[in-house]
């Protein structure tokens, strides 16, 4: 059994990876948004996520206590050593695909960080409280767009429904609890993920109803992110992201 | 409008306008202004806005490869600022009676220009430093001067923009300074970026005063307050010292301090290159506009959906 530091390290790393990988995806929208204001809104969310990633990587590095920095954790691990949920590494696709990913993720994060605020770990609790303020905005942004696209034109309705359907199979993983989760839940340090599932689903259902969209039918849920088993997309992202750090290992930037 | 107005009234308005400008009054959107003044401003402000927006592309080229968490955060925040500047400037231009859609169309059809500098590629991470330090540094010199331009909305936009641009310039300089303190490969990368961006940065101030086509009205109406050459000299003077501090060499063997003028003299700028790139033959002219069009076209269905939704809501609430 891992000791408490190791468990918290893993937990912090997972939260950091989720934020870091999603921020990377959102940053890819820069100069590609459907109009300038929205370009800036997506960048803004990306910036919040980078800040969050930095904070959780810092804490992970501190818990690990091996002298690695936040940058080492963000830039010097291989594909199998990233523990983000698969959902956040999914490509941006069209604007509806990005919005569906944002909706699923931000609603999940809303309930997750609400709960983590009560963690007995002071750092987790403090970071959760700070994150929650940002997540509320991310969630409102995603829900507003889901409704506008769902109830906009025929074309936008179809695209939004398609995006909601396509990403559905990556949502189940968010509510899994493995050994790390279970051990931390038992000590009042981590979030009881499975208990968030029905809250999340009701919330999503309400947004989709307002958007005149339908909740996808239950189907097989993908899994693997927490074990470092990812989609093909992650490797390409890391190749690009890590290029300078890997090509010039002695350099500081 | 002017065709329906008797010439005598028109003349009286014009002299009153010019008198106000001479006194240093700000001209506001509802004030009468000569058509040529309005046109000049629309051309200049929209060009400025487009430059901010197109400038997001060469810098955006490095976001996904930014080499540290902090570098990525700063770069993204900087590009976001540039987009925000584009927004205020589009709004300032809109006060003169042109819509954003029209301006975007003019950009995409080549009728409106953007800063030539963004037709150069960003090849290495050091180019991000060079853009922040040199390109934004050159832009600041120009923009500081424009804070006192005669058109109120433009002048106020410049005041806001200048505050953020000085942060950008420090960010760029910091990247260069870090690299110059780094490994031999980093120093080489930094010097290479300096070599490629120095001359195009000097070209940003436009042709020599003797060859500048739009200057005379612009001076009389106080849209422009300093000449191209004055601003260029100001930029060179402050930048040479900054380069020396971090050990970068300015790629101009003729650059030397002139005791008599109290400024640096510089070698001849390659104006053939300047006009070649302006005329569309830079490496990235076509790429930048194609990118802008693609994003705009890809987003058409999103804008249409937002509009359709707004209409539905308005109907529902009536």
XYZ file of C-alpha atoms in Angstrom:
571
model
C 0.000 0.000 0.000
C 1.317 3.391 -0.975
C 1.897 5.865 1.815
C -0.220 8.968 2.178
C 2.315 11.235 0.471
C 2.448 8.973 -2.545
C -1.325 8.818 -2.739
C -1.662 12.559 -2.550
C 1.132 12.941 -5.100
C -0.740 10.731 -7.565
C -3.963 12.557 -6.881
C -2.428 15.984 -7.373
C -0.711 14.812 -10.545
C -3.997 13.571 -11.990
C -5.708 16.881 -11.371
C -2.740 18.733 -12.830
C -2.688 16.484 -15.917
C -6.388 17.031 -16.553
C -5.924 20.794 -16.418
C -2.673 20.791 -18.391
C -3.858 18.595 -21.241
C -7.182 20.415 -21.565
C -5.456 23.803 -21.489
C -3.244 22.652 -24.335
C -6.253 21.692 -26.407
C -7.987 25.006 -25.736
C -4.841 26.945 -26.538
C -4.944 25.365 -30.004
C -8.028 27.512 -30.641
C -5.953 30.684 -30.527
C -6.526 32.591 -33.809
C -8.940 29.848 -34.927
C -12.081 30.883 -33.042
C -15.398 31.532 -34.823
C -15.066 35.245 -33.967
C -12.625 37.318 -32.012
C -14.540 37.527 -28.720
C -14.915 33.756 -28.619
C -11.266 33.243 -29.503
C -10.448 35.281 -26.406
C -12.979 33.440 -24.245
C -11.430 30.064 -25.084
C -7.953 31.419 -24.437
C -9.153 32.757 -21.129
C -10.334 29.328 -20.048
C -7.033 27.865 -21.228
C -5.207 30.374 -19.029
C -7.255 29.423 -15.974
C -6.389 25.802 -16.619
C -2.676 26.488 -17.019
C -2.731 28.282 -13.681
C -4.496 25.340 -12.098
C -2.074 22.848 -13.660
C 0.864 24.832 -12.332
C -0.575 24.836 -8.811
C -1.282 21.098 -8.736
C 2.061 20.219 -10.366
C 3.830 22.344 -7.768
C 2.053 20.518 -5.007
C 2.749 17.148 -6.620
C 6.437 18.011 -6.940
C 6.532 19.042 -3.302
C 4.793 15.848 -2.158
C 7.106 13.709 -4.237
C 10.116 15.426 -2.685
C 12.618 14.254 -5.278
C 13.622 17.670 -6.496
C 11.513 17.547 -9.639
C 9.819 20.810 -10.613
C 6.364 21.516 -12.008
C 7.986 21.886 -15.435
C 9.686 18.501 -15.123
C 6.310 16.949 -14.420
C 4.574 18.790 -17.243
C 7.281 18.274 -19.862
C 9.464 15.293 -19.069
C 7.155 12.327 -18.739
C 6.213 9.824 -21.435
C 2.768 8.943 -22.789
C 2.206 6.129 -20.308
C 3.014 8.392 -17.367
C 0.216 10.905 -17.904
C -2.901 10.254 -15.839
C -5.464 12.639 -17.302
C -8.932 11.466 -18.230
C -9.271 10.525 -21.890
C -11.965 13.143 -22.426
C -9.573 16.083 -22.100
C -7.132 14.821 -24.718
C -9.806 14.460 -27.384
C -9.070 16.741 -30.354
C -10.878 20.065 -30.642
C -12.856 18.991 -33.704
C -15.357 21.642 -34.711
C -16.613 24.259 -32.259
C -19.481 22.005 -31.115
C -17.027 19.199 -30.302
C -15.038 21.574 -28.134
C -18.173 22.845 -26.425
C -19.408 19.313 -25.709
C -16.024 18.441 -24.176
C -16.152 21.637 -22.121
C -19.681 20.928 -20.971
C -18.974 17.375 -19.834
C -15.725 18.313 -18.169
C -16.681 21.569 -16.504
C -19.879 20.172 -15.003
C -17.871 17.256 -13.666
C -15.257 19.633 -12.281
C -17.920 21.747 -10.673
C -19.143 18.843 -8.520
C -15.645 17.480 -8.062
C -14.136 20.694 -6.709
C -17.242 21.456 -4.638
C -16.513 18.237 -2.842
C -12.742 18.666 -2.741
C -13.216 21.985 -0.932
C -14.004 19.872 2.115
C -10.849 17.792 1.876
C -8.902 17.421 5.088
C -5.823 18.276 3.086
C -5.530 22.042 3.375
C -3.793 22.537 0.047
C -6.368 20.474 -1.822
C -9.171 22.363 -0.098
C -7.684 25.790 -0.815
C -6.912 25.025 -4.457
C -10.376 23.541 -4.892
C -12.021 26.707 -3.576
C -10.009 28.863 -5.945
C -10.635 26.527 -8.879
C -14.349 26.412 -8.232
C -14.726 30.129 -8.943
C -13.173 29.626 -12.365
C -15.054 26.422 -13.086
C -18.390 28.175 -12.549
C -17.528 30.502 -15.388
C -16.308 27.636 -17.612
C -19.515 25.758 -16.942
C -21.716 28.772 -17.739
C -19.773 29.360 -20.954
C -20.186 25.738 -22.070
C -23.853 25.539 -21.093
C -24.691 28.820 -22.846
C -23.098 27.637 -26.051
C -24.693 24.197 -25.820
C -28.077 25.880 -25.656
C -27.322 28.401 -28.413
C -26.011 25.716 -30.751
C -28.642 23.147 -29.827
C -31.447 25.662 -30.288
C -29.805 27.742 -33.045
C -30.001 26.554 -36.638
C -30.659 23.086 -38.002
C -26.985 22.731 -38.831
C -25.789 23.790 -35.387
C -28.343 21.511 -33.743
C -27.062 18.518 -35.694
C -23.429 19.318 -35.009
C -24.059 19.801 -31.291
C -26.024 16.567 -30.997
C -23.316 14.716 -32.888
C -20.633 16.108 -30.576
C -22.643 15.209 -27.478
C -23.045 11.664 -28.797
C -19.450 11.219 -29.923
C -17.865 12.178 -26.626
C -20.356 10.356 -24.443
C -18.256 7.200 -24.202
C -15.443 9.180 -22.586
C -17.579 10.398 -19.694
C -17.886 7.166 -17.712
C -14.250 7.242 -16.731
C -14.735 10.481 -14.798
C -16.724 8.629 -12.141
C -14.427 5.690 -11.540
C -12.684 5.192 -8.243
C -9.484 3.151 -8.179
C -7.269 2.219 -5.211
C -5.859 5.718 -4.919
C -9.314 7.258 -4.843
C -10.658 4.720 -2.406
C -7.775 5.178 0.012
C -8.066 8.963 -0.086
C -11.860 8.914 0.222
C -11.544 6.737 3.307
C -9.364 9.383 4.948
C -11.520 12.361 3.988
C -8.849 13.631 1.603
C -10.277 12.847 -1.813
C -13.569 13.024 -3.686
C -16.036 10.160 -3.850
C -16.230 10.198 -7.650
C -18.938 7.536 -8.108
C -21.285 9.571 -5.918
C -21.045 12.516 -8.340
C -22.362 10.555 -11.296
C -26.073 11.106 -10.795
C -25.606 14.798 -9.943
C -23.593 15.221 -13.110
C -26.045 13.328 -15.268
C -29.034 15.299 -13.995
C -27.181 18.542 -14.605
C -26.214 17.534 -18.147
C -29.726 16.333 -18.838
C -31.165 19.715 -17.828
C -28.769 21.621 -20.065
C -29.495 19.304 -22.989
C -33.217 19.663 -22.456
C -32.966 23.423 -22.613
C -30.843 23.036 -25.735
C -33.480 20.755 -27.315
C -30.888 17.996 -27.481
C -31.189 14.438 -26.277
C -29.089 12.559 -23.779
C -27.151 9.789 -25.556
C -28.223 6.214 -24.968
C -26.153 4.242 -22.499
C -23.275 2.479 -24.238
C -19.806 1.161 -23.559
C -17.597 3.572 -21.636
C -13.899 3.898 -22.456
C -11.360 3.818 -19.670
C -7.614 3.850 -19.170
C -6.456 7.417 -18.512
C -5.835 6.887 -14.809
C -3.592 3.945 -15.673
C -1.742 5.908 -18.315
C -3.388 4.034 -21.184
C -4.439 6.774 -23.569
C -5.871 7.401 -27.008
C -3.562 7.856 -29.995
C -4.075 11.590 -29.738
C -2.012 12.146 -26.608
C 1.333 11.079 -28.078
C 1.094 13.628 -30.868
C 0.212 16.355 -28.442
C 3.155 15.517 -26.190
C 5.525 15.322 -29.158
C 4.708 18.907 -29.982
C 4.478 20.157 -26.409
C 7.728 18.619 -25.218
C 9.830 19.310 -28.280
C 12.081 22.042 -26.865
C 12.439 20.463 -23.434
C 13.475 17.176 -25.019
C 15.667 18.602 -27.784
C 17.646 20.818 -25.379
C 17.576 18.947 -22.085
C 20.141 21.243 -20.439
C 18.472 24.483 -21.393
C 16.402 26.716 -19.136
C 13.709 28.825 -20.788
C -23.227 64.575 -47.161
C -20.864 67.283 -48.350
C -22.484 67.370 -51.793
C -25.697 68.741 -50.231
C -23.936 71.378 -48.220
C -23.231 74.814 -49.614
C -19.480 75.318 -50.126
C -19.361 78.334 -47.801
C -20.771 76.360 -44.876
C -18.378 73.532 -45.665
C -15.428 75.922 -45.586
C -16.531 77.390 -42.285
C -16.824 73.928 -40.778
C -13.421 72.957 -42.057
C -11.712 75.998 -40.623
C -13.445 75.499 -37.296
C -12.345 71.853 -37.322
C -8.753 72.753 -38.120
C -8.758 75.413 -35.448
C -9.902 72.894 -32.861
C -7.249 70.414 -33.916
C -4.589 73.111 -33.679
C -5.702 73.964 -30.148
C -5.239 70.316 -29.234
C -8.935 69.471 -28.746
C -9.882 65.827 -29.168
C -12.260 65.176 -32.056
C -15.155 62.964 -30.994
C -17.378 60.674 -33.099
C -20.335 63.091 -33.235
C -18.220 66.080 -34.216
C -18.129 67.216 -37.803
C -14.951 66.134 -39.571
C -13.707 66.323 -43.152
C -14.282 63.165 -45.175
C -10.566 62.848 -45.829
C -9.904 62.848 -42.067
C -12.536 60.168 -41.533
C -11.141 58.070 -44.359
C -7.578 58.443 -43.182
C -8.548 57.326 -39.694
C -10.606 54.375 -40.867
C -7.671 53.237 -42.962
C -5.167 53.682 -40.152
C -7.234 52.322 -37.252
C -8.523 49.306 -39.153
C -5.005 48.551 -40.323
C -3.876 48.771 -36.736
C -6.707 46.456 -35.601
C -5.942 43.938 -38.349
C -2.280 43.985 -37.351
C -3.171 43.010 -33.808
C -5.369 40.189 -35.052
C -3.054 38.853 -37.760
C -0.168 39.149 -35.296
C -1.862 36.451 -33.229
C -0.852 33.916 -35.893
C 2.956 34.076 -35.892
C 2.976 34.091 -32.107
C 0.243 31.487 -31.893
C 2.545 29.311 -33.978
C 4.579 28.673 -30.801
C 1.907 28.321 -28.107
C 1.717 24.555 -28.334
C 5.530 24.334 -28.284
C 6.191 26.880 -25.515
C 9.002 25.362 -23.445
C 7.742 25.888 -19.886
C 4.477 26.307 -18.040
C 5.285 29.925 -17.328
C 6.364 30.636 -20.906
C 3.143 29.177 -22.214
C 1.030 31.139 -19.777
C 2.751 34.415 -20.577
C 2.647 33.876 -24.321
C -1.012 32.943 -24.285
C -1.870 35.940 -22.095
C 0.079 38.181 -24.425
C -1.682 36.922 -27.530
C -4.971 37.338 -25.740
C -4.056 40.959 -25.063
C -3.324 41.451 -28.754
C -6.757 40.108 -29.607
C -8.246 42.459 -27.015
C -6.399 45.373 -28.641
C -7.901 44.309 -31.937
C -11.331 44.529 -30.315
C -10.907 48.061 -28.935
C -9.482 49.228 -32.220
C -12.327 47.703 -34.236
C -14.706 49.506 -31.887
C -12.810 52.770 -32.328
C -13.016 52.390 -36.115
C -16.734 51.572 -35.877
C -17.342 55.023 -34.374
C -16.332 56.384 -37.784
C -19.125 54.567 -39.564
C -17.652 51.278 -40.755
C -18.774 47.868 -39.479
C -16.551 45.034 -38.287
C -17.881 42.864 -41.127
C -16.810 45.448 -43.680
C -13.377 45.711 -42.118
C -12.942 41.935 -42.103
C -13.980 41.804 -45.722
C -11.463 44.502 -46.612
C -8.763 42.553 -44.813
C -9.611 39.325 -46.561
C -9.812 40.886 -50.015
C -6.527 42.718 -49.537
C -8.116 46.173 -49.635
C -7.028 46.802 -46.057
C -3.480 46.101 -44.963
C -1.919 44.923 -41.737
C 1.591 45.374 -40.444
C 4.039 43.936 -42.897
C 6.121 42.422 -40.127
C 3.632 39.591 -39.681
C 4.395 38.310 -43.144
C 7.670 37.000 -41.752
C 7.695 33.488 -40.240
C 8.417 32.562 -36.608
C 10.956 29.791 -37.017
C 12.297 29.178 -33.527
C 11.301 29.927 -29.945
C 13.726 32.855 -29.972
C 11.496 34.489 -32.573
C 8.871 34.810 -29.858
C 11.413 36.757 -27.817
C 12.363 38.851 -30.829
C 8.742 39.687 -31.622
C 8.001 40.773 -28.070
C 11.172 42.764 -27.715
C 11.714 44.236 -31.185
C 8.329 44.191 -32.875
C 6.323 45.223 -29.825
C 9.156 47.561 -28.905
C 8.831 49.284 -32.279
C 5.049 49.290 -31.993
C 5.237 50.977 -28.582
C 7.343 53.839 -29.886
C 4.683 54.463 -32.487
C 1.779 53.952 -30.112
C 3.144 56.214 -27.394
C 3.209 58.934 -29.992
C -0.388 58.083 -30.971
C -1.673 58.513 -27.422
C -1.984 62.182 -28.281
C -3.511 61.679 -31.703
C -6.417 64.039 -32.442
C -9.236 61.488 -32.674
C -10.559 60.813 -29.142
C -11.532 57.126 -29.372
C -8.236 56.234 -31.070
C -6.198 58.182 -28.563
C -7.979 56.533 -25.614
C -7.528 53.069 -27.139
C -3.805 53.842 -27.444
C -3.506 54.787 -23.784
C -4.891 51.397 -22.756
C -2.869 49.530 -25.328
C 0.415 51.167 -24.358
C 0.116 49.935 -20.789
C -0.130 46.349 -21.970
C 2.460 46.645 -24.701
C 5.192 47.607 -22.292
C 4.529 44.338 -20.467
C 4.840 42.523 -23.796
C 8.108 44.108 -24.564
C 9.548 43.091 -21.204
C 8.294 39.557 -21.797
C 10.121 39.406 -25.138
C 13.283 40.875 -23.721
C 13.180 38.409 -20.852
C 13.033 35.476 -23.277
C 16.054 36.836 -25.132
C 17.948 37.543 -21.899
C 17.265 34.024 -20.578
C 18.496 32.493 -23.803
C 21.631 34.635 -23.855
C 22.428 33.377 -20.356
C 21.754 29.806 -21.449
C 23.533 27.161 -23.506
C 25.580 27.930 -26.652
C 22.706 26.619 -28.757
C 20.277 28.988 -27.060
C 22.602 31.947 -27.621
C 22.933 31.022 -31.259
C 19.166 30.774 -31.585
C 18.721 34.201 -29.982
C 21.306 35.873 -32.212
C 19.790 34.242 -35.285
C 16.371 35.626 -34.371
C 17.928 39.052 -33.818
C 19.527 38.873 -37.269
C 16.257 38.018 -38.946
C 13.983 40.457 -37.071
C 16.136 43.574 -36.768
C 15.725 44.966 -40.267
C 12.034 44.139 -40.645
C 11.490 45.871 -37.262
C 13.111 49.046 -38.600
C 10.865 48.812 -41.651
C 7.812 48.873 -39.381
C 8.133 52.649 -39.108
C 7.494 52.951 -42.828
C 9.421 54.666 -45.604
C 11.775 57.567 -45.011
C 9.946 60.840 -44.432
C 10.840 61.999 -47.923
C 8.996 58.976 -49.415
C 5.995 58.721 -47.108
C 2.773 59.111 -49.122
C 0.181 59.721 -46.381
C 2.039 62.081 -44.109
C 1.095 65.686 -44.887
C -2.641 65.662 -44.031
C -1.934 63.361 -41.136
C 0.400 65.936 -39.612
C -1.857 68.898 -40.237
C -4.719 67.086 -38.529
C -2.483 65.830 -35.753
C -3.350 62.215 -36.444
C 0.353 61.692 -36.674
C 2.631 63.622 -34.316
C 6.118 62.380 -35.151
C 7.669 61.431 -38.447
C 8.633 57.889 -39.474
C 12.329 58.658 -39.240
C 12.037 60.361 -35.848
C 10.249 57.333 -34.423
C 12.674 54.892 -36.022
C 15.620 56.737 -34.497
C 13.968 56.710 -31.098
C 13.533 52.945 -31.354
C 17.109 52.327 -32.437
C 18.518 54.500 -29.663
C 16.757 52.608 -26.912
C 17.199 49.140 -28.422
C 20.941 49.234 -29.085
C 21.679 49.567 -25.397
C 19.276 46.793 -24.472
C 20.984 44.484 -26.966
C 24.412 45.299 -25.543
C 23.320 44.525 -21.986
C 22.468 40.931 -22.869
C 25.269 40.441 -25.379
C 23.372 40.450 -28.660
C 24.950 41.979 -31.739
C 22.909 44.300 -33.932
C 23.286 42.997 -37.496
C 24.285 46.348 -38.950
C 28.017 46.981 -39.443
C 27.306 50.648 -40.182
C 25.523 51.283 -36.920
C 27.401 53.875 -34.895
C 26.830 56.577 -32.336
C 26.769 60.069 -33.797
C 28.010 62.633 -31.257
C 26.727 65.549 -33.277
C 23.089 64.385 -33.511
C 23.021 62.499 -30.220
C 21.568 59.489 -32.025
C 22.719 56.328 -33.730
C 23.294 56.351 -37.479
C 22.256 53.145 -39.209
C 22.968 51.406 -42.491
C 20.656 51.549 -45.471
C 17.346 49.720 -45.109
C 16.529 47.304 -47.910
C 13.485 49.070 -49.296
C 13.199 46.621 -52.170
C 12.469 43.937 -49.630
C 9.984 46.214 -47.848
C 7.986 46.889 -51.031
C 8.272 43.289 -52.185
C 6.702 42.027 -48.956
C 4.043 44.773 -48.874
C 3.085 43.850 -52.414
C 2.296 40.316 -51.333
C 5.563 38.487 -51.835
C 6.580 37.878 -48.262
C 6.835 34.301 -47.084
C 3.568 34.389 -45.152
C 1.247 36.927 -46.848
C -0.943 34.282 -48.428
C -0.752 31.971 -45.433
C -1.913 34.650 -42.962
C -4.948 35.644 -44.999
C -5.812 32.034 -45.837
C -5.676 31.208 -42.116
C -7.900 34.160 -41.260
C -10.414 33.207 -43.945
C -10.466 29.576 -42.898
C -11.176 30.405 -39.240
C -13.804 32.918 -40.310
C -15.490 30.490 -42.713
C -15.274 27.564 -40.292
C -16.990 29.753 -37.716
C -19.810 30.936 -39.992
C -22.262 28.299 -38.771
C -21.498 29.219 -35.148
C -22.196 32.901 -35.754
C -25.366 31.980 -37.652
C -26.506 29.786 -34.755
C -25.884 32.527 -32.197
C -27.869 34.962 -34.339
C -30.744 32.505 -34.870
C -30.887 31.805 -31.152
C -30.972 35.515 -30.353
C -33.866 36.042 -32.751
C -35.794 33.102 -31.245
C -35.299 34.506 -27.752
C -36.435 37.967 -28.818
C -39.605 36.503 -30.353
C -40.250 34.473 -27.211
C -39.856 37.501 -24.949
C -42.237 39.692 -26.933
